PDB file of C-alpha atoms and ligand atoms in Angstrom:
ATOM      1  CA  MET A 863       0.039   0.002   0.179  1.00  0.00           C
ATOM      2  CA  ILE A 864       1.112   3.403  -1.339  1.00  0.00           C
ATOM      3  CA  GLU A 865      -0.295   6.557   1.006  1.00  0.00           C
ATOM      4  CA  LEU A 866       0.004  10.324  -0.270  1.00  0.00           C
ATOM      5  CA  LYS A 867      -0.559  13.026   2.119  1.00  0.00           C
ATOM      6  CA  ASN A 868      -0.902  16.139   0.781  1.00  0.00           C
ATOM      7  CA  LEU A 869       1.629  16.168  -1.802  1.00  0.00           C
ATOM      8  CA  HIS A 870       2.622  19.691  -3.306  1.00  0.00           C
ATOM      9  CA  LYS A 871       5.302  19.962  -6.005  1.00  0.00           C
ATOM     10  CA  SER A 872       6.702  23.243  -7.535  1.00  0.00           C
ATOM     11  CA  PHE A 873       9.232  23.760  -9.822  1.00  0.00           C
ATOM     12  CA  GLU A 874      10.364  27.406  -9.218  1.00  0.00           C
ATOM     13  CA  ASP A 875       7.257  29.605  -9.118  1.00  0.00           C
ATOM     14  CA  LYS A 876       4.783  27.162 -10.757  1.00  0.00           C
ATOM     15  CA  GLU A 877       2.791  24.824  -8.448  1.00  0.00           C
ATOM     16  CA  VAL A 878       2.407  21.294 -10.426  1.00  0.00           C
ATOM     17  CA  LEU A 879       1.081  19.235  -7.811  1.00  0.00           C
ATOM     18  CA  LYS A 880      -1.249  21.002  -5.597  1.00  0.00           C
ATOM     19  CA  GLY A 881      -1.904  18.786  -2.515  1.00  0.00           C
ATOM     20  CA  ILE A 882      -2.862  15.078  -3.507  1.00  0.00           C
ATOM     21  CA  SER A 883      -4.007  12.783  -0.860  1.00  0.00           C
ATOM     22  CA  THR A 884      -5.013   8.979  -2.017  1.00  0.00           C
ATOM     23  CA  VAL A 885      -4.225   5.447  -0.875  1.00  0.00           C
ATOM     24  CA  PHE A 886      -2.954   3.077  -3.351  1.00  0.00           C
ATOM     25  CA  GLU A 887      -4.029  -0.399  -2.454  1.00  0.00           C
ATOM     26  CA  SER A 888      -1.783  -3.940  -3.050  1.00  0.00           C
ATOM     27  CA  GLY A 889      -3.250  -6.186  -5.240  1.00  0.00           C
ATOM     28  CA  LYS A 890      -4.902  -3.835  -7.269  1.00  0.00           C
ATOM     29  CA  THR A 891      -4.214  -1.747 -10.270  1.00  0.00           C
ATOM     30  CA  ASN A 892      -4.487   1.970  -9.674  1.00  0.00           C
ATOM     31  CA  LEU A 893      -4.926   4.281 -12.408  1.00  0.00           C
ATOM     32  CA  ILE A 894      -3.977   8.112 -12.441  1.00  0.00           C
ATOM     33  CA  ILE A 895      -5.451   9.644 -15.570  1.00  0.00           C
ATOM     34  CA  GLY A 896      -5.900  13.217 -16.605  1.00  0.00           C
ATOM     35  CA  GLN A 897      -5.077  15.779 -19.671  1.00  0.00           C
ATOM     36  CA  SER A 898      -1.874  16.114 -20.822  1.00  0.00           C
ATOM     37  CA  GLY A 899      -0.044  18.401 -18.626  1.00  0.00           C
ATOM     38  CA  SER A 900      -2.008  17.944 -15.588  1.00  0.00           C
ATOM     39  CA  GLY A 901       0.803  16.348 -13.591  1.00  0.00           C
ATOM     40  CA  LYS A 902       0.545  12.465 -14.047  1.00  0.00           C
ATOM     41  CA  THR A 903       4.337  12.083 -14.864  1.00  0.00           C
ATOM     42  CA  VAL A 904       5.354  14.608 -12.312  1.00  0.00           C
ATOM     43  CA  LEU A 905       3.158  12.951  -9.771  1.00  0.00           C
ATOM     44  CA  ILE A 906       4.659   9.412 -10.441  1.00  0.00           C
ATOM     45  CA  LYS A 907       8.041  10.559 -10.301  1.00  0.00           C
ATOM     46  CA  ASN A 908       7.431  11.907  -7.306  1.00  0.00           C
ATOM     47  CA  ILE A 909       6.235   8.911  -5.640  1.00  0.00           C
ATOM     48  CA  VAL A 910       9.338   6.788  -7.181  1.00  0.00           C
ATOM     49  CA  GLY A 911      11.827   9.667  -5.636  1.00  0.00           C
ATOM     50  CA  LEU A 912      12.975  11.056  -9.261  1.00  0.00           C
ATOM     51  CA  PHE A 913      11.526  14.184  -8.011  1.00  0.00           C
ATOM     52  CA  GLU A 914      11.405  15.195  -4.248  1.00  0.00           C
ATOM     53  CA  PRO A 915       7.995  16.976  -3.397  1.00  0.00           C
ATOM     54  CA  THR A 916       7.953  20.515  -1.977  1.00  0.00           C
ATOM     55  CA  THR A 917       5.710  19.270   1.047  1.00  0.00           C
ATOM     56  CA  GLY A 918       3.986  16.318   1.882  1.00  0.00           C
ATOM     57  CA  GLN A 919       4.112  12.676   2.445  1.00  0.00           C
ATOM     58  CA  ILE A 920       4.679   9.200   0.539  1.00  0.00           C
ATOM     59  CA  LEU A 921       4.264   6.492   2.656  1.00  0.00           C
ATOM     60  CA  TYR A 922       5.329   3.144   1.551  1.00  0.00           C
ATOM     61  CA  ASP A 923       3.373   0.376   4.042  1.00  0.00           C
ATOM     62  CA  GLY A 924       3.832   3.148   6.541  1.00  0.00           C
ATOM     63  CA  ARG A 925       7.217   3.869   5.754  1.00  0.00           C
ATOM     64  CA  ASN A 926       7.612   7.922   4.802  1.00  0.00           C
ATOM     65  CA  TYR A 927       9.815   7.579   1.711  1.00  0.00           C
ATOM     66  CA  VAL A 928      10.253  11.812   1.830  1.00  0.00           C
ATOM     67  CA  ALA A 929      11.831  11.375   5.413  1.00  0.00           C
ATOM     68  CA  MET A 930      14.493   8.828   4.864  1.00  0.00           C
ATOM     69  CA  ASN A 931      18.324   9.075   4.397  1.00  0.00           C
ATOM     70  CA  LYS A 932      19.942   8.100   1.018  1.00  0.00           C
ATOM     71  CA  LYS A 933      20.507   4.517   2.043  1.00  0.00           C
ATOM     72  CA  GLU A 934      16.953   4.026   3.232  1.00  0.00           C
ATOM     73  CA  LYS A 935      15.963   5.362  -0.250  1.00  0.00           C
ATOM     74  CA  THR A 936      18.061   3.047  -2.047  1.00  0.00           C
ATOM     75  CA  MET A 937      16.880   0.307  -0.296  1.00  0.00           C
ATOM     76  CA  LEU A 938      13.443   1.084  -0.828  1.00  0.00           C
ATOM     77  CA  ARG A 939      13.877   1.526  -4.426  1.00  0.00           C
ATOM     78  CA  ARG A 940      14.994  -1.980  -4.480  1.00  0.00           C
ATOM     79  CA  GLU A 941      11.167  -2.930  -3.748  1.00  0.00           C
ATOM     80  CA  MET A 942      10.201  -0.986  -6.854  1.00  0.00           C
ATOM     81  CA  GLY A 943       9.873  -2.056 -10.410  1.00  0.00           C
ATOM     82  CA  MET A 944       9.683   0.461 -13.255  1.00  0.00           C
ATOM     83  CA  ILE A 945       8.127   0.159 -16.854  1.00  0.00           C
ATOM     84  CA  PHE A 946       8.531   3.942 -18.460  1.00  0.00           C
ATOM     85  CA  GLN A 947       6.787   5.206 -21.815  1.00  0.00           C
ATOM     86  CA  ASN A 948       9.340   3.644 -24.332  1.00  0.00           C
ATOM     87  CA  ALA A 949      10.241  -0.072 -23.090  1.00  0.00           C
ATOM     88  CA  ALA A 950      13.724   1.269 -22.723  1.00  0.00           C
ATOM     89  CA  LEU A 951      15.535  -2.011 -23.128  1.00  0.00           C
ATOM     90  CA  PHE A 952      19.402  -1.994 -23.868  1.00  0.00           C
ATOM     91  CA  ASP A 953      19.870  -2.759 -27.831  1.00  0.00           C
ATOM     92  CA  SER A 954      22.837  -4.359 -27.731  1.00  0.00           C
ATOM     93  CA  MET A 955      21.741  -6.799 -24.996  1.00  0.00           C
ATOM     94  CA  SER A 956      19.638 -10.172 -25.832  1.00  0.00           C
ATOM     95  CA  VAL A 957      16.047 -10.222 -24.181  1.00  0.00           C
ATOM     96  CA  LEU A 958      17.502 -12.881 -21.882  1.00  0.00           C
ATOM     97  CA  GLU A 959      20.296 -10.118 -20.892  1.00  0.00           C
ATOM     98  CA  ASN A 960      17.942  -7.213 -20.509  1.00  0.00           C
ATOM     99  CA  VAL A 961      15.740  -9.129 -17.869  1.00  0.00           C
ATOM    100  CA  MET A 962      18.983 -10.469 -16.058  1.00  0.00           C
ATOM    101  CA  PHE A 963      20.384  -6.866 -16.027  1.00  0.00           C
ATOM    102  CA  PRO A 964      18.868  -5.748 -12.434  1.00  0.00           C
ATOM    103  CA  LEU A 965      19.726  -9.210 -11.115  1.00  0.00           C
ATOM    104  CA  ASP A 966      23.215  -9.031 -12.155  1.00  0.00           C
ATOM    105  CA  MET A 967      23.101  -5.564 -10.625  1.00  0.00           C
ATOM    106  CA  PHE A 968      21.258  -6.169  -7.246  1.00  0.00           C
ATOM    107  CA  SER A 969      21.145  -9.864  -6.731  1.00  0.00           C
ATOM    108  CA  ASN A 970      24.074 -12.294  -4.962  1.00  0.00           C
ATOM    109  CA  ASP A 971      22.567 -15.199  -6.729  1.00  0.00           C
ATOM    110  CA  THR A 972      24.555 -17.428  -8.868  1.00  0.00           C
ATOM    111  CA  LEU A 973      24.676 -17.061 -12.603  1.00  0.00           C
ATOM    112  CA  ARG A 974      22.990 -20.233 -13.035  1.00  0.00           C
ATOM    113  CA  GLU A 975      20.079 -19.084 -10.449  1.00  0.00           C
ATOM    114  CA  ARG A 976      19.892 -15.345 -12.110  1.00  0.00           C
ATOM    115  CA  THR A 977      19.051 -17.235 -15.833  1.00  0.00           C
ATOM    116  CA  LYS A 978      16.676 -19.200 -14.231  1.00  0.00           C
ATOM    117  CA  ARG A 979      14.808 -16.169 -12.479  1.00  0.00           C
ATOM    118  CA  ALA A 980      15.055 -14.174 -15.544  1.00  0.00           C
ATOM    119  CA  GLN A 981      13.650 -17.057 -17.538  1.00  0.00           C
ATOM    120  CA  PHE A 982      10.697 -17.713 -15.343  1.00  0.00           C
ATOM    121  CA  CYS A 983       9.566 -14.072 -15.431  1.00  0.00           C
ATOM    122  CA  LEU A 984      10.151 -13.911 -19.345  1.00  0.00           C
ATOM    123  CA  ASP A 985       8.079 -17.308 -19.536  1.00  0.00           C
ATOM    124  CA  ARG A 986       5.031 -15.516 -17.239  1.00  0.00           C
ATOM    125  CA  VAL A 987       5.054 -13.132 -19.885  1.00  0.00           C
ATOM    126  CA  ASN A 988       5.225 -15.859 -22.460  1.00  0.00           C
ATOM    127  CA  LEU A 989       8.451 -14.847 -24.296  1.00  0.00           C
ATOM    128  CA  ILE A 990      10.693 -17.501 -23.362  1.00  0.00           C
ATOM    129  CA  GLU A 991      10.821 -18.473 -27.266  1.00  0.00           C
ATOM    130  CA  ALA A 992      12.578 -14.970 -27.777  1.00  0.00           C
ATOM    131  CA  GLN A 993      15.590 -15.104 -25.098  1.00  0.00           C
ATOM    132  CA  ASN A 994      18.099 -15.037 -27.568  1.00  0.00           C
ATOM    133  CA  LYS A 995      16.803 -12.277 -29.847  1.00  0.00           C
ATOM    134  CA  TYR A 996      17.753  -8.681 -29.520  1.00  0.00           C
ATOM    135  CA  PRO A 997      14.787  -5.890 -29.118  1.00  0.00           C
ATOM    136  CA  GLY A 998      15.452  -4.706 -32.572  1.00  0.00           C
ATOM    137  CA  GLU A 999      14.062  -8.075 -33.888  1.00  0.00           C
ATOM    138  CA  ILE A1000      10.878  -7.868 -31.581  1.00  0.00           C
ATOM    139  CA  SER A1001       7.637  -5.863 -32.120  1.00  0.00           C
ATOM    140  CA  GLY A1002       6.693  -3.000 -29.798  1.00  0.00           C
ATOM    141  CA  GLY A1003       4.449  -5.255 -27.948  1.00  0.00           C
ATOM    142  CA  MET A1004       6.954  -7.683 -27.279  1.00  0.00           C
ATOM    143  CA  GLN A1005       9.531  -5.207 -26.332  1.00  0.00           C
ATOM    144  CA  LYS A1006       7.177  -3.776 -23.555  1.00  0.00           C
ATOM    145  CA  ARG A1007       6.361  -7.671 -22.395  1.00  0.00           C
ATOM    146  CA  VAL A1008      10.070  -7.815 -22.281  1.00  0.00           C
ATOM    147  CA  ALA A1009      10.321  -4.283 -20.207  1.00  0.00           C
ATOM    148  CA  ILE A1010       7.784  -6.020 -17.675  1.00  0.00           C
ATOM    149  CA  ALA A1011       9.547  -9.036 -17.226  1.00  0.00           C
ATOM    150  CA  ARG A1012      12.404  -7.040 -16.275  1.00  0.00           C
ATOM    151  CA  ALA A1013      10.483  -4.998 -13.710  1.00  0.00           C
ATOM    152  CA  ILE A1014       9.430  -8.003 -12.031  1.00  0.00           C
ATOM    153  CA  ALA A1015      12.300  -9.523 -11.999  1.00  0.00           C
ATOM    154  CA  LEU A1016      13.512  -8.616  -8.719  1.00  0.00           C
ATOM    155  CA  ASN A1017      10.137  -9.590  -7.429  1.00  0.00           C
ATOM    156  CA  PRO A1018       8.965  -5.822  -6.312  1.00  0.00           C
ATOM    157  CA  LYS A1019       6.241  -5.013  -4.066  1.00  0.00           C
ATOM    158  CA  TYR A1020       5.929  -1.748  -6.044  1.00  0.00           C
ATOM    159  CA  LEU A1021       5.297  -1.571  -9.866  1.00  0.00           C
ATOM    160  CA  PHE A1022       5.115   1.963 -11.376  1.00  0.00           C
ATOM    161  CA  CYS A1023       4.029   1.893 -15.141  1.00  0.00           C
ATOM    162  CA  ASP A1024       4.153   5.441 -17.200  1.00  0.00           C
ATOM    163  CA  GLU A1025       1.745   5.290 -20.058  1.00  0.00           C
ATOM    164  CA  PRO A1026       2.770   1.661 -20.629  1.00  0.00           C
ATOM    165  CA  ASN A1027       0.289   1.157 -23.714  1.00  0.00           C
ATOM    166  CA  SER A1028       1.821   4.156 -25.850  1.00  0.00           C
ATOM    167  CA  GLY A1029       2.742   3.521 -29.410  1.00  0.00           C
ATOM    168  CA  LEU A1030       0.852   0.100 -29.197  1.00  0.00           C
ATOM    169  CA  ASP A1031      -2.315  -1.270 -31.161  1.00  0.00           C
ATOM    170  CA  PRO A1032      -5.605  -1.475 -29.069  1.00  0.00           C
ATOM    171  CA  LYS A1033      -5.157  -5.414 -29.156  1.00  0.00           C
ATOM    172  CA  THR A1034      -1.709  -5.223 -28.009  1.00  0.00           C
ATOM    173  CA  SER A1035      -2.400  -2.793 -25.416  1.00  0.00           C
ATOM    174  CA  LEU A1036      -5.067  -5.015 -24.063  1.00  0.00           C
ATOM    175  CA  VAL A1037      -2.626  -8.013 -23.530  1.00  0.00           C
ATOM    176  CA  ILE A1038      -0.211  -5.622 -21.817  1.00  0.00           C
ATOM    177  CA  ASP A1039      -3.154  -4.258 -19.606  1.00  0.00           C
ATOM    178  CA  GLU A1040      -4.104  -7.994 -18.665  1.00  0.00           C
ATOM    179  CA  LEU A1041      -0.725  -8.982 -18.107  1.00  0.00           C
ATOM    180  CA  ILE A1042       0.005  -6.023 -15.654  1.00  0.00           C
ATOM    181  CA  HIS A1043      -3.355  -6.369 -13.867  1.00  0.00           C
ATOM    182  CA  ASP A1044      -2.879 -10.526 -13.343  1.00  0.00           C
ATOM    183  CA  ILE A1045       0.851 -10.171 -11.615  1.00  0.00           C
ATOM    184  CA  THR A1046      -0.541  -7.818  -9.518  1.00  0.00           C
ATOM    185  CA  ALA A1047      -3.070  -9.589  -8.367  1.00  0.00           C
ATOM    186  CA  GLU A1048      -0.831 -12.691  -8.508  1.00  0.00           C
ATOM    187  CA  TYR A1049       2.094 -11.073  -6.635  1.00  0.00           C
ATOM    188  CA  ASN A1050       0.099  -8.807  -4.387  1.00  0.00           C
ATOM    189  CA  MET A1051       2.103  -5.955  -5.582  1.00  0.00           C
ATOM    190  CA  THR A1052       0.928  -2.200  -5.431  1.00  0.00           C
ATOM    191  CA  THR A1053       0.939  -1.231  -9.207  1.00  0.00           C
ATOM    192  CA  ILE A1054       0.161   2.560 -10.118  1.00  0.00           C
ATOM    193  CA  ILE A1055      -0.322   3.415 -14.151  1.00  0.00           C
ATOM    194  CA  ASN A1056      -0.416   6.437 -15.985  1.00  0.00           C
ATOM    195  CA  THR A1057      -2.682   6.430 -18.453  1.00  0.00           C
ATOM    196  CA  HIS A1058      -4.619   8.171 -21.276  1.00  0.00           C
ATOM    197  CA  ASP A1059      -6.388   5.107 -22.771  1.00  0.00           C
ATOM    198  CA  MET A1060      -9.638   4.924 -21.819  1.00  0.00           C
ATOM    199  CA  ASN A1061      -9.969   0.987 -22.920  1.00  0.00           C
ATOM    200  CA  SER A1062      -7.534   0.574 -19.945  1.00  0.00           C
ATOM    201  CA  VAL A1063      -9.556   2.548 -17.432  1.00  0.00           C
ATOM    202  CA  MET A1064     -12.649   0.494 -18.375  1.00  0.00           C
ATOM    203  CA  GLY A1065     -10.634  -2.902 -18.360  1.00  0.00           C
ATOM    204  CA  ILE A1066      -8.229  -2.426 -15.765  1.00  0.00           C
ATOM    205  CA  GLY A1067      -9.644   0.417 -13.476  1.00  0.00           C
ATOM    206  CA  GLU A1068      -9.764  -0.979 -10.077  1.00  0.00           C
ATOM    207  CA  HIS A1069      -8.977   2.245  -8.726  1.00  0.00           C
ATOM    208  CA  ILE A1070      -8.771   5.654 -10.744  1.00  0.00           C
ATOM    209  CA  ILE A1071      -7.605   9.069  -9.439  1.00  0.00           C
ATOM    210  CA  TYR A1072      -8.489  11.534 -11.970  1.00  0.00           C
ATOM    211  CA  ILE A1073      -6.052  14.686 -12.146  1.00  0.00           C
ATOM    212  CA  PHE A1074      -7.125  17.791 -13.088  1.00  0.00           C
ATOM    213  CA  GLU A1075      -4.578  21.127 -13.306  1.00  0.00           C
ATOM    214  CA  GLY A1076      -2.524  19.163 -10.559  1.00  0.00           C
ATOM    215  CA  HIS A1077      -5.059  18.376  -7.784  1.00  0.00           C
ATOM    216  CA  LYS A1078      -7.499  15.239  -7.461  1.00  0.00           C
ATOM    217  CA  GLU A1079     -10.569  16.071  -8.843  1.00  0.00           C
ATOM    218  CA  TRP A1080     -12.341  12.859  -8.575  1.00  0.00           C
ATOM    219  CA  GLU A1081     -11.510   9.109  -7.536  1.00  0.00           C
ATOM    220  CA  GLY A1082     -13.381   5.891  -7.853  1.00  0.00           C
ATOM    221  CA  THR A1083     -13.556   2.587  -9.817  1.00  0.00           C
ATOM    222  CA  LYS A1084     -14.341   1.916 -13.402  1.00  0.00           C
ATOM    223  CA  ASP A1085     -18.136   1.097 -12.421  1.00  0.00           C
ATOM    224  CA  GLU A1086     -18.464   4.367 -10.919  1.00  0.00           C
ATOM    225  CA  ILE A1087     -16.823   6.432 -13.604  1.00  0.00           C
ATOM    226  CA  ILE A1088     -19.660   5.673 -16.002  1.00  0.00           C
ATOM    227  CA  SER A1089     -22.225   7.190 -13.412  1.00  0.00           C
ATOM    228  CA  SER A1090     -19.912  10.294 -12.394  1.00  0.00           C
ATOM    229  CA  ASN A1091     -21.761  13.507 -12.077  1.00  0.00           C
ATOM    230  CA  ASN A1092     -18.299  15.469 -12.030  1.00  0.00           C
ATOM    231  CA  GLU A1093     -18.620  17.858 -14.848  1.00  0.00           C
ATOM    232  CA  ARG A1094     -14.805  18.132 -15.467  1.00  0.00           C
ATOM    233  CA  LEU A1095     -14.579  14.219 -15.355  1.00  0.00           C
ATOM    234  CA  ASN A1096     -17.164  13.953 -17.911  1.00  0.00           C
ATOM    235  CA  SER A1097     -16.080  16.230 -20.103  1.00  0.00           C
ATOM    236  CA  PHE A1098     -12.251  14.631 -20.195  1.00  0.00           C
ATOM    237  CA  ILE A1099     -13.911  11.253 -20.435  1.00  0.00           C
ATOM    238  CA  PHE A1100     -16.126  12.513 -23.315  1.00  0.00           C
ATOM    239  CA  ALA A1101     -13.485  13.240 -25.250  1.00  0.00           C
ATOM    240  CA  SER A1102     -13.158   9.571 -25.879  1.00  0.00           C
ATOM    241  CA  ASP A1103     -15.256   7.476 -28.471  1.00  0.00           C
ATOM    242  CA  LEU A1104     -15.782   4.422 -26.314  1.00  0.00           C
ATOM    243  CA  PHE A1105     -16.890   6.584 -23.128  1.00  0.00           C
ATOM    244  CA  ARG A1106     -19.450   8.499 -25.304  1.00  0.00           C
ATOM    245  CA  LYS A1107     -21.110   5.604 -26.400  1.00  0.00           C
ATOM    246  CA  VAL A1108     -21.105   3.738 -22.939  1.00  0.00           C
ATOM    247  CA  LYS A1109     -22.535   7.068 -21.444  1.00  0.00           C
ATOM    248  CA  GLU A1110     -25.490   7.631 -24.195  1.00  0.00           C
ATOM    249  CA  VAL A1111     -26.486   3.840 -23.753  1.00  0.00           C
ATOM    250  CA  GLU A1112     -26.923   4.771 -19.644  1.00  0.00           C
ATOM    251  CA  LEU A1113     -28.751   8.084 -20.575  1.00  0.00           C
ATOM    252  CA  LYS A1114     -31.184   6.508 -22.919  1.00  0.00           C
ATOM    253  CA  GLU A1115     -31.726   3.740 -20.558  1.00  0.00           C
ATOM    254  CA  GLU A1116     -32.154   6.144 -17.605  1.00  0.00           C
ATOM    255  CA  LEU A1117     -34.631   8.402 -19.778  1.00  0.00           C
ATOM    256  CA  GLU A1118     -36.896   5.142 -20.498  1.00  0.00           C
ATOM    257  CA  HIS A1119     -36.957   4.179 -17.014  1.00  0.00           C
ATOM    258  CA  LYS A1120     -38.228   7.275 -16.509  1.00  0.00           C
ATOM    259  CA  LYS A1121     -40.889   7.110 -18.909  1.00  0.00           C
TER     260      LYS A1121
HETATM  261  N1  ATP B1955      11.395  19.136 -14.783  1.00  0.00           N
HETATM  262  C1  ATP B1955      10.460  20.290 -15.031  1.00  0.00           C
HETATM  263  N2  ATP B1955      10.520  21.776 -14.595  1.00  0.00           N
HETATM  264  C2  ATP B1955       9.705  22.140 -14.822  1.00  0.00           C
HETATM  265  N3  ATP B1955       8.223  22.139 -14.908  1.00  0.00           N
HETATM  266  C3  ATP B1955       7.868  20.815 -15.195  1.00  0.00           C
HETATM  267  C4  ATP B1955       9.153  19.813 -15.300  1.00  0.00           C
HETATM  268  N4  ATP B1955       8.452  18.654 -15.201  1.00  0.00           N
HETATM  269  C5  ATP B1955       7.065  18.623 -15.678  1.00  0.00           C
HETATM  270  N5  ATP B1955       6.968  20.023 -15.334  1.00  0.00           N
HETATM  271  C6  ATP B1955       5.533  20.819 -15.636  1.00  0.00           C
HETATM  272  O1  ATP B1955       4.640  20.010 -14.952  1.00  0.00           O
HETATM  273  C7  ATP B1955       3.439  20.120 -15.596  1.00  0.00           C
HETATM  274  C8  ATP B1955       2.622  18.798 -15.669  1.00  0.00           C
HETATM  275  O2  ATP B1955       3.546  17.805 -16.480  1.00  0.00           O
HETATM  276  P1  ATP B1955       3.483  16.353 -16.371  1.00  0.00           P
HETATM  277  O3  ATP B1955       4.588  15.614 -17.384  1.00  0.00           O
HETATM  278  O4  ATP B1955       3.107  15.609 -15.200  1.00  0.00           O
HETATM  279  O5  ATP B1955       1.959  16.110 -17.155  1.00  0.00           O
HETATM  280  P2  ATP B1955       1.604  14.828 -17.861  1.00  0.00           P
HETATM  281  O6  ATP B1955      -0.242  14.635 -17.005  1.00  0.00           O
HETATM  282  O7  ATP B1955       2.327  13.707 -17.535  1.00  0.00           O
HETATM  283  O8  ATP B1955       1.135  14.737 -19.139  1.00  0.00           O
HETATM  284  P3  ATP B1955       1.027  13.818 -20.612  1.00  0.00           P
HETATM  285  O9  ATP B1955      -0.585  13.242 -20.341  1.00  0.00           O
HETATM  286  O10 ATP B1955       1.227  14.790 -21.615  1.00  0.00           O
HETATM  287  O11 ATP B1955       2.310  12.915 -20.156  1.00  0.00           O
HETATM  288  C9  ATP B1955       3.383  20.675 -17.049  1.00  0.00           C
HETATM  289  O12 ATP B1955       3.105  22.121 -17.219  1.00  0.00           O
HETATM  290  C10 ATP B1955       4.944  20.772 -17.332  1.00  0.00           C
HETATM  291  O13 ATP B1955       5.438  21.471 -18.253  1.00  0.00           O
HETATM  292 MG1   MG B1956       3.248  11.752 -18.625  1.00  0.00          MG
END
């Protein structure tokens, strides 16, 4: 579980995060949605420690990340897995070597154990047959799956994904979403995902926070989002075709019910 308490972040005189509080539970896919520029990436970067918040607390299972010293922060970072926008694989390393990289860096296991663990993770994302290929030889969706395998190699308690579906077609996005959702439940990780993708919201939005100009405008589940009366949220989600259709059907049913 990750808890944010009144998180603020300013860059010089520009306040980007204006006091965000929420709880991201473990075993759930927590989604952060909002318009471009609303502060999603800045928020996730604060949570993982790439930025330092101006004020506020970030509690990792009760442990206040902001108040930790450098050594404690480094230790906590080992419990985090991250998947950023471009899969960020090493082109000169094979798929297997990419997944082994964090193990080579941070574990004391033997080569044989590290190889076994990396192969286990690759198998989990259905890519064991591609282990000896290079990133340039596999599709974008496969690269994302390698990035997921690498992110879970060290068995993280916390998983962060900034726009994991960018550049992927809808069907491949669905595969990635389901994979992230399933491993989150399987390993009881606390997963936080930044997304623009309304298909993701409807597919895996177990807990959603909607950020509007740096503050939390709305919070709820994928079922609650359809019937929300929040105007800012509705105008954001109405921009998506999928949502317009779902909402229109709902409104029609409501009207018919009233007749
Ligand atoms: N290092 C920085 N210094 C100053 N301002 C920054 C910095 N990083 C981000 N910002 C500003 O913070 C605001 C929020 O940016 P952020 O990248 O978090 O948006 P976002 O919601 O992730 O958008 P997108 O959906 O396009 O990825 C923007 O106005 C941006 O210019
Ligand atoms: Mg962003």
